[in-house]
Every structure is written in C-alpha cells, then in structure tokens.
Short mmCIF file of C-alpha atoms in Angstrom, two decimals:
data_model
loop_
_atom_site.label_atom_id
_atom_site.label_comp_id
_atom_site.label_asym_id
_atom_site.label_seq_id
_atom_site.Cartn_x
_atom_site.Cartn_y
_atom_site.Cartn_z
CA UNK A 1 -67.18 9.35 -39.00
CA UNK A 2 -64.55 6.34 -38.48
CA UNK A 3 -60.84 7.51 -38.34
CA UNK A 4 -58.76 5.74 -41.26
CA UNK A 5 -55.58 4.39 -40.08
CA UNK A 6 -53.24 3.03 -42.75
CA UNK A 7 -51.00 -0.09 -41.06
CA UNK A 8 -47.72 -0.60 -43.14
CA UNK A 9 -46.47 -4.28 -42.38
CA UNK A 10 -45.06 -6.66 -44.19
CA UNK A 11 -45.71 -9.40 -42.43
CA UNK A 12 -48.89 -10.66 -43.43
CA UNK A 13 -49.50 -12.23 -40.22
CA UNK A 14 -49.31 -9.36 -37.93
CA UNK A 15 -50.60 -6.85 -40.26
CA UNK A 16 -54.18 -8.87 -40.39
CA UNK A 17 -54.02 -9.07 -36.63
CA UNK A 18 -53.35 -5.46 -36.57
CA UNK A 19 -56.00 -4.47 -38.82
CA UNK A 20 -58.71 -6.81 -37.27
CA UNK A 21 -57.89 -4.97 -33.65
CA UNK A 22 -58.35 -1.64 -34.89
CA UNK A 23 -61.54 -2.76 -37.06
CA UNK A 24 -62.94 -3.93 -33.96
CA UNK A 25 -62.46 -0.77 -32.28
CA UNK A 26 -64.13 1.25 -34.77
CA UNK A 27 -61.15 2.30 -37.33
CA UNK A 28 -61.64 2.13 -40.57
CA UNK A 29 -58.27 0.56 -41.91
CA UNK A 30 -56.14 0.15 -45.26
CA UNK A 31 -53.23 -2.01 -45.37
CA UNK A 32 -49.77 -1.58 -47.34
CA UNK A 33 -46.74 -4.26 -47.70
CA UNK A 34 -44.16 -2.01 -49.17
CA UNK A 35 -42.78 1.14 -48.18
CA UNK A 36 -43.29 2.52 -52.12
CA UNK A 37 -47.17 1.79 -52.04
CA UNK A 38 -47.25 3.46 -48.63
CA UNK A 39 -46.17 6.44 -50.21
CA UNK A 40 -48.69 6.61 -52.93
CA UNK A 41 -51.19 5.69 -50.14
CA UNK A 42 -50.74 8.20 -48.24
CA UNK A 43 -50.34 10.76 -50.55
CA UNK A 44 -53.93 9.54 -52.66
CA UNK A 45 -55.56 8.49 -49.37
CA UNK A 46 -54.21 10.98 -46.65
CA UNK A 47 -55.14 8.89 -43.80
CA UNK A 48 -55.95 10.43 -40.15
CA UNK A 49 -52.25 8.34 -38.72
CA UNK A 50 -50.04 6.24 -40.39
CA UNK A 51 -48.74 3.01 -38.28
CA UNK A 52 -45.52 2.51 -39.62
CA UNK A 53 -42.96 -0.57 -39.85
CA UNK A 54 -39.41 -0.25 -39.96
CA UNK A 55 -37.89 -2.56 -42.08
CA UNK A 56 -40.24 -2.73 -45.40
CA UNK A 57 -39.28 -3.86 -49.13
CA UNK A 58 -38.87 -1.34 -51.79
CA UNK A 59 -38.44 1.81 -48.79
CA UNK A 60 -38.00 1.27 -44.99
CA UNK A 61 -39.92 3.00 -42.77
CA UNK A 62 -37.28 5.60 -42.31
CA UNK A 63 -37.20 6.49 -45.85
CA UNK A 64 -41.13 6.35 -46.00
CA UNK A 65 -41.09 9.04 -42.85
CA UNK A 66 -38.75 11.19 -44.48
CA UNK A 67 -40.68 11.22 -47.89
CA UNK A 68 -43.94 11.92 -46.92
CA UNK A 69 -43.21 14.76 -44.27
CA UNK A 70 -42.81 17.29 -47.22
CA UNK A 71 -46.68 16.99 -47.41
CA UNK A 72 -48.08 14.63 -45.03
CA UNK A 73 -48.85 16.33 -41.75
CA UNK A 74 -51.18 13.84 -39.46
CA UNK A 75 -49.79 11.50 -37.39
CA UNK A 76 -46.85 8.75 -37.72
CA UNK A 77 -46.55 5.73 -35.26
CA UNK A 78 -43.44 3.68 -35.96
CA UNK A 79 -43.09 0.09 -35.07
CA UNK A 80 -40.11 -1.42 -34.51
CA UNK A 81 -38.06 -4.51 -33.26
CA UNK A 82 -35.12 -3.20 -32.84
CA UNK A 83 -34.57 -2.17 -29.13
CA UNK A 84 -31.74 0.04 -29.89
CA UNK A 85 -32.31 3.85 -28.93
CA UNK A 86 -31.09 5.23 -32.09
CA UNK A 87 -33.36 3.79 -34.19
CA UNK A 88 -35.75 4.89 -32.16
CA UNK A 89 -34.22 8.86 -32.15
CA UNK A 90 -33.63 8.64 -35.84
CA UNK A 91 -37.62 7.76 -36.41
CA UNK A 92 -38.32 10.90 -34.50
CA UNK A 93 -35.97 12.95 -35.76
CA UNK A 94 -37.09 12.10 -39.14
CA UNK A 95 -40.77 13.21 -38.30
CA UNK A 96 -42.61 10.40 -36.56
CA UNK A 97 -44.71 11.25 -33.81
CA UNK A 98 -44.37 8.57 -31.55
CA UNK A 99 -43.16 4.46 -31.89
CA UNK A 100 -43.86 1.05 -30.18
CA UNK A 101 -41.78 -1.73 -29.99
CA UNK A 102 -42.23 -5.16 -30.89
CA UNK A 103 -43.82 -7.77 -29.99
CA UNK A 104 -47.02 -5.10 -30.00
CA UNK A 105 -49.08 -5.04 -26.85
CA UNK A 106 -53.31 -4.31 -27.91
CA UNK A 107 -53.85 -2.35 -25.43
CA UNK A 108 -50.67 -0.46 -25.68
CA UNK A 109 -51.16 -0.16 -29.66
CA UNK A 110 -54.71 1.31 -29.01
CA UNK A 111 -53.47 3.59 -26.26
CA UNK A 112 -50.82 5.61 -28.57
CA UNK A 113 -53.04 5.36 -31.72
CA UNK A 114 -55.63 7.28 -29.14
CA UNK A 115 -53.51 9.80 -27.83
CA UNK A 116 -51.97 10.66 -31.01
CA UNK A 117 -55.44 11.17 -32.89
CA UNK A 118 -56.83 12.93 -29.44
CA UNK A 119 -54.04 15.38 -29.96
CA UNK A 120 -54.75 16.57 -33.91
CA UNK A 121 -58.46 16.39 -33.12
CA UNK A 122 -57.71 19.51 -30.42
CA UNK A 123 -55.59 21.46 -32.76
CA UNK A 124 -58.80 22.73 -34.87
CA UNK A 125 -58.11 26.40 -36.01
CA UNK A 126 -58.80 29.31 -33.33
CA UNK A 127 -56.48 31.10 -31.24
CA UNK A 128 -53.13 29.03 -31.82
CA UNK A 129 -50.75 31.64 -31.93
CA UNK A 130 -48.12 32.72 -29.37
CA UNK A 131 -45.94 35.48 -30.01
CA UNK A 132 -42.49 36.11 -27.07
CA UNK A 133 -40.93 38.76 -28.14
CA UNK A 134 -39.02 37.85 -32.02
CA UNK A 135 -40.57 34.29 -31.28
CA UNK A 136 -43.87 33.41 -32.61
CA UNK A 137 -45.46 30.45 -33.07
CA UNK A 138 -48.69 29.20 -35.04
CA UNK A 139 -50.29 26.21 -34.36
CA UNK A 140 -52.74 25.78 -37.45
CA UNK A 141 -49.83 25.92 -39.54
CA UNK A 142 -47.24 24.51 -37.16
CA UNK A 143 -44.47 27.01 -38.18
CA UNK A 144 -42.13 29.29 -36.37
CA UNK A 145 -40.17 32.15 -36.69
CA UNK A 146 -37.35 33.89 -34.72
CA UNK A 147 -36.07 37.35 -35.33
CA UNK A 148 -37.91 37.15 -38.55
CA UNK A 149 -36.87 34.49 -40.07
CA UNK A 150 -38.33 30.88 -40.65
CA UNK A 151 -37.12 27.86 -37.80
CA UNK A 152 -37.71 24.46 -39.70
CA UNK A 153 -39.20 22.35 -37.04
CA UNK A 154 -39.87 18.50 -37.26
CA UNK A 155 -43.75 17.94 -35.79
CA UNK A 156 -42.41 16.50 -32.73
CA UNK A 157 -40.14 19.46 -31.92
CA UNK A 158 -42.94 21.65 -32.17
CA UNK A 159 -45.31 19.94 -30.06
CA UNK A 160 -42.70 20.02 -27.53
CA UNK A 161 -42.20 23.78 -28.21
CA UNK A 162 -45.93 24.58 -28.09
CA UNK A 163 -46.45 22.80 -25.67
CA UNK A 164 -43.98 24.71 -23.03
CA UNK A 165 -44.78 28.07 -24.59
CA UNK A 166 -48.76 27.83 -23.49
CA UNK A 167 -47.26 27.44 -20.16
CA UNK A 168 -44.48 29.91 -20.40
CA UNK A 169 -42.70 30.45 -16.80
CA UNK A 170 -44.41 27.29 -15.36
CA UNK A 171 -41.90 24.13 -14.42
CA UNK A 172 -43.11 20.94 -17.01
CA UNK A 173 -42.03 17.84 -15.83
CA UNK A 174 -41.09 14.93 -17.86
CA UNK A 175 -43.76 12.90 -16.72
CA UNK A 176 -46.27 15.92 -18.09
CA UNK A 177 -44.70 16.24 -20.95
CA UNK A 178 -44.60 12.83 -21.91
CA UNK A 179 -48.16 12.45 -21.25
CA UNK A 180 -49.41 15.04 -22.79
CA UNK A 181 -47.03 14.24 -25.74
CA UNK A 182 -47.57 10.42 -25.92
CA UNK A 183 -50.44 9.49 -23.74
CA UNK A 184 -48.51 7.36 -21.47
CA UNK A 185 -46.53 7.78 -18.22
CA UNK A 186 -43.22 8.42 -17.85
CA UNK A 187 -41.09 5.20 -17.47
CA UNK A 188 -37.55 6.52 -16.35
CA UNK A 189 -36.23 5.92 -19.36
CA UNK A 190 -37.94 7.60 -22.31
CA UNK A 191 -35.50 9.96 -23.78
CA UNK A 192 -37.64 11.43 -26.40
CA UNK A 193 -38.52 14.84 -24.94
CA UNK A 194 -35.03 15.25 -24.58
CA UNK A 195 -33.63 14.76 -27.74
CA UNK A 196 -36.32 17.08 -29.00
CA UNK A 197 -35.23 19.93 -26.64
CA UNK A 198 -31.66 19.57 -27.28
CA UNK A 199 -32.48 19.93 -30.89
CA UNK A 200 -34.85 22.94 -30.23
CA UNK A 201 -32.28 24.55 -28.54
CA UNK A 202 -30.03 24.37 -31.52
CA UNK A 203 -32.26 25.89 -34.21
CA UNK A 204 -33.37 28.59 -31.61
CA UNK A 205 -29.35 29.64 -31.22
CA UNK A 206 -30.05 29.03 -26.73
CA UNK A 207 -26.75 27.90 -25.65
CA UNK A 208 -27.07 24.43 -24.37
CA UNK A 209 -24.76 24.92 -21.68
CA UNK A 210 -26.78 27.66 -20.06
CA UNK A 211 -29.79 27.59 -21.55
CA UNK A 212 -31.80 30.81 -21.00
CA UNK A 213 -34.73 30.24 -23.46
CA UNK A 214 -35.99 26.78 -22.67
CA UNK A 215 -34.41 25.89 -18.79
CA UNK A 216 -33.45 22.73 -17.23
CA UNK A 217 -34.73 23.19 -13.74
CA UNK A 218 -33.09 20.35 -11.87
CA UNK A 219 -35.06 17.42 -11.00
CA UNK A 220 -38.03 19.16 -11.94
CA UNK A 221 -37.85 19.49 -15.18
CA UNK A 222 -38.15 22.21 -18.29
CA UNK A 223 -38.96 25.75 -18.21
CA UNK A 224 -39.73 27.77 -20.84
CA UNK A 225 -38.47 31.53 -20.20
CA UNK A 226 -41.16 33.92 -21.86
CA UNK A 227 -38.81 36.93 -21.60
CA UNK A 228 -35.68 35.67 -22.80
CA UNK A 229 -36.54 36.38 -26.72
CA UNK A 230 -35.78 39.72 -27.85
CA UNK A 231 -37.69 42.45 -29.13
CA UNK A 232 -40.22 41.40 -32.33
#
C-alpha cells in the first residue's frame, strides 16, 4: 500500500518537481498551495507525513504546524529557506518532526521522508510503556505523566524522551540520537536534540543546572537516570 505524502508549496515549480520525485519513488502524493487548504487536507485526508513550506498564503507553515497538532499526529517535515536557527527551533517547538533547508537536495529529501515514516511504521501497539518510578510513559498514545499528573509533550520531545528511557542508565550520544531521531549523521552543528532536552527538563521540574533526571555526561553525551524519579 503506497504511503501518501501531502507536499505544501507554493511555488508551482518546485512543488511539481517535488511531487514527480516522490511519485517516482513509489509515494502516492497530493499537493496544496495555501496553508488554509493544507489544513482541511490534512484533517479530510490524514496523510502518512506532511512536507511542509514555511512561508505560504492564507497560513505559514508555522501557523499550519501549530493548527493541526491538536489532532494530527503523523509526521511533519518543514522546508525552509531561511538559514536562521530560530526558525528552525520555532518549527520544532511548534510540533514538526524534522526540516530541510532550501535549495532541497533528492536524495536528502528522500532520506528524511524515509526515516521519518520508518520511525511511525515501528511504533505499532505492543509493549510501549515505561514506567520509573512517578514517571511513565506510553508510546501508543505518546503521553506522559509525572507524580500523577499529565506532562504536555510536543512529538519531538517525546521521541527524545522515549528514546533515552528504553535505554535508561546507558550514555546516548548525539550522533545516536540524531540518527535514530532524523536518519542522518550528526554534523557538529545540529542543535535540535538539545533544545528538546532543555525543554524536557523544564516540564519534568530537573534542574538544568544539575540535572539529575536526564544527565549531560561530558563529551559523551545524555544519560537518562532511571532512579532519579520518585516513588509512583
């Protein structure tokens, strides 16, 4: 069964190109101009991952994110031109899974599209919980709670979370994490991983200047303490 991708671009141009790629590799694709009919698209159509623009007429692609993450849970992949990192942090703040800049490499494109599908394809129901202590965690849903009560998490911060907790006490280095996360290597300069730790630490009260839940182990990496949560 082909994987439907919906590609929101509005320039004509690039969103043909775009959609004639991932036709020839085997997607089936629908195509949207304006951030409003991406909405309604993805709401009517619910496609497997969304390959978002930035700047759009009606909504940008930051509004669009925002929108549909109160009921849109597969992947987002934001494009964008703009090499500036916050851009880039607000995307994923705002719910998007991953981004690629402009001008698009193919190969590059059909790398991330992969990894990001490869990654909802392995979390079919079965035994995704975890439970440290007053943390638990459930995959199928994608929701946590601490001491009882409900931690709002964006996708990407808890992919990052799940992903150290199902190797609780083990070291994760960046470059893991990132390719596990993005399907790519670790350049030197991705920064994503750590804005979505800094932010898990927040909303899971660890004190970021001595972290004891999730550790920074120097040049190494992260660490996620399974005994450092409390009693349930």
């Amino acid at each position: 069964m082909q994987e439907n991708i919906l590609v929101v671009e509005d320039d004509a141009s690039l969103a043909d190109w775009i959609c004639d790629y991932l036709t020839d590799h085997d997607y089936q694709v629908t195509q949207a101009n304006r951030g409003d009919i991406a909405v309604e698209l993805i709401e009517s159509d619910n496609p497997d991952l969304v390959l978002l623009d930035i700047m759009l007429p009606k909504k940008d692609g930051f509004e669009v994110c925002r929108e549909v993450r109160q009921f849109y849970t597969n992947p987002i992949l934001m494009m964008t031109a703009c090499s500036e990192e916050a851009d880039e942090v607000l995307g994923l703040e705002l719910g998007a899974n991953d981004y690629i800049n402009k001008p698009v490499k193919p190969r590059i494109l059909l790398a991330r599209i992969k990894a990001l599908l490869r990654r909802t394809d392995n979390s079919s129901p079965g035994s995704y919980s975890r439970v440290f202590g007053a943390l638990r965690l459930d995959a199928n849903s994608k929701t946590v709670s601490y001491k009882t009560q409900p931690i709002a998490l964006s996708s990407n911060e808890f992919e990052v979370l799940w992903l150290l907790a199902s190797n609780a006490g083990q070291v994760i280095s960046r470059t893991q994490l990132i390719s596990q996360l993005r399907g790519i290597e670790y350049d030197g300069f991705d920064r994503s991983v750590d804005v979505r730790i800094c932010r898990l630490r927040k909303k899971l009260l660890d004190d970021p200047h001595n972290p004891r839940k999730i550790k920074t182990i120097r040049g190494k990496g992260y660490l996620f303490a399974e005994d450092a949560w409390g009693n349930a």
